[in-house]
Every structure is written in C-alpha cells, then in structure tokens.
PDB file of C-alpha atoms in Angstrom:
ATOM      1  CA  UNK A   1       0.000   0.000   0.000  1.00  0.00           C
ATOM      2  CA  UNK A   2       1.335   3.426  -0.847  1.00  0.00           C
ATOM      3  CA  UNK A   3       0.386   6.939   0.151  1.00  0.00           C
ATOM      4  CA  UNK A   4      -1.974   8.478  -2.385  1.00  0.00           C
ATOM      5  CA  UNK A   5      -1.441  12.074  -1.290  1.00  0.00           C
ATOM      6  CA  UNK A   6       1.695  14.077  -0.832  1.00  0.00           C
ATOM      7  CA  UNK A   7       1.566  17.236   1.226  1.00  0.00           C
ATOM      8  CA  UNK A   8       1.754  20.916   0.350  1.00  0.00           C
ATOM      9  CA  UNK A   9       2.786  23.227   3.177  1.00  0.00           C
ATOM     10  CA  UNK A  10       1.208  26.674   3.242  1.00  0.00           C
ATOM     11  CA  UNK A  11       3.346  29.069   5.295  1.00  0.00           C
ATOM     12  CA  UNK A  12       1.195  31.596   7.092  1.00  0.00           C
ATOM     13  CA  UNK A  13       1.871  34.372   9.551  1.00  0.00           C
ATOM     14  CA  UNK A  14       1.790  32.352  12.779  1.00  0.00           C
ATOM     15  CA  UNK A  15       1.211  28.691  12.029  1.00  0.00           C
ATOM     16  CA  UNK A  16       1.707  26.203   9.223  1.00  0.00           C
ATOM     17  CA  UNK A  17      -1.175  24.352   7.612  1.00  0.00           C
ATOM     18  CA  UNK A  18      -0.494  21.110   5.775  1.00  0.00           C
ATOM     19  CA  UNK A  19      -2.775  20.490   2.810  1.00  0.00           C
ATOM     20  CA  UNK A  20      -2.596  17.054   1.163  1.00  0.00           C
ATOM     21  CA  UNK A  21      -1.733  16.857  -2.505  1.00  0.00           C
ATOM     22  CA  UNK A  22      -3.289  14.364  -4.901  1.00  0.00           C
ATOM     23  CA  UNK A  23      -0.592  12.206  -6.477  1.00  0.00           C
ATOM     24  CA  UNK A  24      -0.386  11.801 -10.226  1.00  0.00           C
ATOM     25  CA  UNK A  25      -1.576   8.616 -11.864  1.00  0.00           C
ATOM     26  CA  UNK A  26       1.183   6.276 -12.932  1.00  0.00           C
ATOM     27  CA  UNK A  27       1.069   4.241 -16.113  1.00  0.00           C
ATOM     28  CA  UNK A  28       0.093   1.016 -14.303  1.00  0.00           C
ATOM     29  CA  UNK A  29      -2.971   2.697 -12.817  1.00  0.00           C
ATOM     30  CA  UNK A  30      -3.803   4.296 -16.154  1.00  0.00           C
ATOM     31  CA  UNK A  31      -3.639   0.861 -17.788  1.00  0.00           C
ATOM     32  CA  UNK A  32      -5.976  -0.617 -15.175  1.00  0.00           C
ATOM     33  CA  UNK A  33      -8.756   1.900 -15.901  1.00  0.00           C
ATOM     34  CA  UNK A  34     -11.607   0.320 -17.890  1.00  0.00           C
ATOM     35  CA  UNK A  35     -11.866   1.503 -21.504  1.00  0.00           C
ATOM     36  CA  UNK A  36     -15.436   2.724 -21.090  1.00  0.00           C
ATOM     37  CA  UNK A  37     -14.243   5.189 -18.432  1.00  0.00           C
ATOM     38  CA  UNK A  38     -11.323   6.449 -20.437  1.00  0.00           C
ATOM     39  CA  UNK A  39     -13.032   7.168 -23.718  1.00  0.00           C
ATOM     40  CA  UNK A  40     -10.689   9.664 -25.386  1.00  0.00           C
ATOM     41  CA  UNK A  41      -9.144  10.991 -22.185  1.00  0.00           C
ATOM     42  CA  UNK A  42      -5.360  11.039 -22.373  1.00  0.00           C
ATOM     43  CA  UNK A  43      -2.930  10.344 -19.534  1.00  0.00           C
ATOM     44  CA  UNK A  44      -1.631  13.925 -19.661  1.00  0.00           C
ATOM     45  CA  UNK A  45      -5.158  15.357 -19.345  1.00  0.00           C
ATOM     46  CA  UNK A  46      -5.733  13.438 -16.122  1.00  0.00           C
ATOM     47  CA  UNK A  47      -2.494  14.625 -14.563  1.00  0.00           C
ATOM     48  CA  UNK A  48      -3.049  18.246 -15.629  1.00  0.00           C
ATOM     49  CA  UNK A  49      -6.498  18.136 -13.996  1.00  0.00           C
ATOM     50  CA  UNK A  50      -4.861  16.763 -10.839  1.00  0.00           C
ATOM     51  CA  UNK A  51      -2.522  19.790 -10.917  1.00  0.00           C
ATOM     52  CA  UNK A  52      -5.487  22.148 -11.104  1.00  0.00           C
ATOM     53  CA  UNK A  53      -7.301  20.343  -8.279  1.00  0.00           C
ATOM     54  CA  UNK A  54      -4.206  20.584  -6.083  1.00  0.00           C
ATOM     55  CA  UNK A  55      -4.049  24.325  -6.729  1.00  0.00           C
ATOM     56  CA  UNK A  56      -7.755  24.635  -5.965  1.00  0.00           C
ATOM     57  CA  UNK A  57      -7.450  22.912  -2.586  1.00  0.00           C
ATOM     58  CA  UNK A  58      -4.458  25.069  -1.647  1.00  0.00           C
ATOM     59  CA  UNK A  59      -6.414  28.245  -2.526  1.00  0.00           C
ATOM     60  CA  UNK A  60      -9.480  27.025  -0.604  1.00  0.00           C
ATOM     61  CA  UNK A  61      -7.613  26.228   2.600  1.00  0.00           C
ATOM     62  CA  UNK A  62      -5.493  29.367   2.339  1.00  0.00           C
ATOM     63  CA  UNK A  63      -8.731  31.399   2.368  1.00  0.00           C
ATOM     64  CA  UNK A  64     -10.078  29.377   5.302  1.00  0.00           C
ATOM     65  CA  UNK A  65      -6.869  29.763   7.307  1.00  0.00           C
ATOM     66  CA  UNK A  66      -6.509  33.517   6.792  1.00  0.00           C
ATOM     67  CA  UNK A  67      -8.201  35.577   9.525  1.00  0.00           C
ATOM     68  CA  UNK A  68     -11.392  37.315   8.317  1.00  0.00           C
ATOM     69  CA  UNK A  69     -10.080  40.801   9.054  1.00  0.00           C
ATOM     70  CA  UNK A  70      -7.148  40.262   6.648  1.00  0.00           C
ATOM     71  CA  UNK A  71      -9.266  39.046   3.717  1.00  0.00           C
ATOM     72  CA  UNK A  72     -10.178  40.998   0.602  1.00  0.00           C
ATOM     73  CA  UNK A  73     -13.899  41.600   0.071  1.00  0.00           C
ATOM     74  CA  UNK A  74     -14.039  38.928  -2.636  1.00  0.00           C
ATOM     75  CA  UNK A  75     -12.284  36.373  -0.449  1.00  0.00           C
ATOM     76  CA  UNK A  76     -14.442  37.377   2.510  1.00  0.00           C
ATOM     77  CA  UNK A  77     -17.565  36.401   0.532  1.00  0.00           C
ATOM     78  CA  UNK A  78     -15.950  33.058  -0.253  1.00  0.00           C
ATOM     79  CA  UNK A  79     -14.882  32.661   3.373  1.00  0.00           C
ATOM     80  CA  UNK A  80     -18.402  33.244   4.671  1.00  0.00           C
ATOM     81  CA  UNK A  81     -19.854  30.809   2.114  1.00  0.00           C
ATOM     82  CA  UNK A  82     -17.289  28.166   3.061  1.00  0.00           C
ATOM     83  CA  UNK A  83     -17.769  28.532   6.819  1.00  0.00           C
ATOM     84  CA  UNK A  84     -21.558  28.552   6.793  1.00  0.00           C
ATOM     85  CA  UNK A  85     -21.729  25.166   5.064  1.00  0.00           C
ATOM     86  CA  UNK A  86     -22.449  22.450   7.635  1.00  0.00           C
ATOM     87  CA  UNK A  87     -19.903  19.734   8.252  1.00  0.00           C
ATOM     88  CA  UNK A  88     -21.041  16.157   7.849  1.00  0.00           C
ATOM     89  CA  UNK A  89     -19.544  13.004   9.291  1.00  0.00           C
ATOM     90  CA  UNK A  90     -17.882  12.283   5.929  1.00  0.00           C
ATOM     91  CA  UNK A  91     -16.282  15.725   5.614  1.00  0.00           C
ATOM     92  CA  UNK A  92     -15.276  16.195   9.238  1.00  0.00           C
ATOM     93  CA  UNK A  93     -11.472  16.056   9.592  1.00  0.00           C
ATOM     94  CA  UNK A  94     -11.099  15.642   5.821  1.00  0.00           C
ATOM     95  CA  UNK A  95      -9.862  17.940   3.074  1.00  0.00           C
ATOM     96  CA  UNK A  96     -12.573  18.615   0.514  1.00  0.00           C
ATOM     97  CA  UNK A  97     -13.918  21.070  -2.034  1.00  0.00           C
ATOM     98  CA  UNK A  98     -17.316  21.486  -3.618  1.00  0.00           C
ATOM     99  CA  UNK A  99     -18.759  22.375  -6.995  1.00  0.00           C
ATOM    100  CA  UNK A 100     -18.916  26.089  -6.120  1.00  0.00           C
ATOM    101  CA  UNK A 101     -15.194  26.055  -5.355  1.00  0.00           C
ATOM    102  CA  UNK A 102     -14.608  24.610  -8.820  1.00  0.00           C
ATOM    103  CA  UNK A 103     -16.396  27.580 -10.406  1.00  0.00           C
ATOM    104  CA  UNK A 104     -14.869  30.289  -8.186  1.00  0.00           C
ATOM    105  CA  UNK A 105     -11.323  29.141  -7.463  1.00  0.00           C
ATOM    106  CA  UNK A 106     -10.499  27.337 -10.707  1.00  0.00           C
ATOM    107  CA  UNK A 107     -12.081  29.386 -13.509  1.00  0.00           C
ATOM    108  CA  UNK A 108      -9.703  27.926 -16.114  1.00  0.00           C
ATOM    109  CA  UNK A 109     -10.940  24.411 -15.292  1.00  0.00           C
ATOM    110  CA  UNK A 110     -13.539  23.172 -17.738  1.00  0.00           C
ATOM    111  CA  UNK A 111     -16.441  21.530 -15.942  1.00  0.00           C
ATOM    112  CA  UNK A 112     -16.896  19.106 -18.834  1.00  0.00           C
ATOM    113  CA  UNK A 113     -13.305  17.887 -18.429  1.00  0.00           C
ATOM    114  CA  UNK A 114     -13.838  17.483 -14.709  1.00  0.00           C
ATOM    115  CA  UNK A 115     -17.022  15.461 -15.187  1.00  0.00           C
ATOM    116  CA  UNK A 116     -15.224  13.168 -17.661  1.00  0.00           C
ATOM    117  CA  UNK A 117     -12.226  12.599 -15.392  1.00  0.00           C
ATOM    118  CA  UNK A 118     -14.076  12.404 -12.043  1.00  0.00           C
ATOM    119  CA  UNK A 119     -15.043   8.703 -12.443  1.00  0.00           C
ATOM    120  CA  UNK A 120     -11.408   7.916 -13.251  1.00  0.00           C
ATOM    121  CA  UNK A 121     -10.193   9.679 -10.094  1.00  0.00           C
ATOM    122  CA  UNK A 122     -12.830   7.855  -8.050  1.00  0.00           C
ATOM    123  CA  UNK A 123     -11.823   4.523  -9.630  1.00  0.00           C
ATOM    124  CA  UNK A 124      -8.149   5.132  -8.771  1.00  0.00           C
ATOM    125  CA  UNK A 125      -9.140   6.189  -5.225  1.00  0.00           C
ATOM    126  CA  UNK A 126      -7.939   9.770  -5.460  1.00  0.00           C
ATOM    127  CA  UNK A 127     -11.318  11.401  -4.696  1.00  0.00           C
ATOM    128  CA  UNK A 128     -14.595  10.440  -3.092  1.00  0.00           C
ATOM    129  CA  UNK A 129     -17.864  12.105  -4.058  1.00  0.00           C
ATOM    130  CA  UNK A 130     -20.414  12.887  -1.339  1.00  0.00           C
ATOM    131  CA  UNK A 131     -23.796  14.564  -1.762  1.00  0.00           C
ATOM    132  CA  UNK A 132     -24.927  17.001   0.908  1.00  0.00           C
ATOM    133  CA  UNK A 133     -28.420  18.161   0.057  1.00  0.00           C
ATOM    134  CA  UNK A 134     -28.259  19.371  -3.517  1.00  0.00           C
ATOM    135  CA  UNK A 135     -24.515  20.069  -3.405  1.00  0.00           C
ATOM    136  CA  UNK A 136     -21.710  17.689  -4.199  1.00  0.00           C
ATOM    137  CA  UNK A 137     -18.498  17.596  -2.227  1.00  0.00           C
ATOM    138  CA  UNK A 138     -15.287  15.959  -3.337  1.00  0.00           C
ATOM    139  CA  UNK A 139     -13.109  14.532  -0.571  1.00  0.00           C
ATOM    140  CA  UNK A 140      -9.387  14.011  -1.093  1.00  0.00           C
ATOM    141  CA  UNK A 141      -8.471  10.478  -0.079  1.00  0.00           C
ATOM    142  CA  UNK A 142      -5.278  10.430   1.945  1.00  0.00           C
TER     143      UNK A 142
END
C-alpha cells in the first residue's frame, strides 16, 4: 500500500497548515482503468487536472486559514460561504472542495473535463464524491 497524497505546506503568519496533494496517476494505474471510463481521455489530461485540483485545494484552505479581518472583500464572501456550510460526518477532519469552489477558485478548469475525469479519479481512489443536500463535495483520499 502506498500513500496516495503528498503534502503541500502553506506558510502563514503564525502557524503552518499542511494540505494534502493528490498524487499523479502512474502508467500502471492508467492501464488498469476500464476503456469505457477512459473514452478519449489522455494520460496527460488526467495529470493536468490533478494539478489544477491541487491548486484549488491550496487556494481554498489558504482562504479558510486567513483571519477574516485580513481578507479581501471577494475572499471574505468566499470565506463566509465556506464557513456557513455544515460539516457532515464524511467531511469532518477531511480535506474537501465542492462544486462552487470549482467555479470560483479554478475558472480555467472546464467543468466538462472534470465530469469526464471524475469517475477515473474515483476509480483510482484519489477522490470520493459525497452529496450534501443538492450540493456535491469531493473529498481528497489520503
């Protein structure tokens, strides 16, 4: 068994927060993905999406870790949206993002690409998808 996530350290003013990083797929894992999931998705597309998701989680937890009085007005709106969302037993003590974070924090990410590659990331145990009401949350598996 190997560790699926590496860690990214975010240096802040007083303390250090460690955010896990999704590891890239290797060729053995890519070869084990069923053909119906892959379609026309290339190996490089999967790993570039993983890069974007890692950047998204770093931005999300950087906003959450910054004190509210030091936030810009745009980040303060995001901060209030992120903190008012209720925690569930699946998301408690886990690193996660939701579909609104995808739209706000990763505008260059195409939602269609994400929806194509999401089953692959779930199959390779990189993400877990949880529904909370009408919203979907994506938990990083460590």
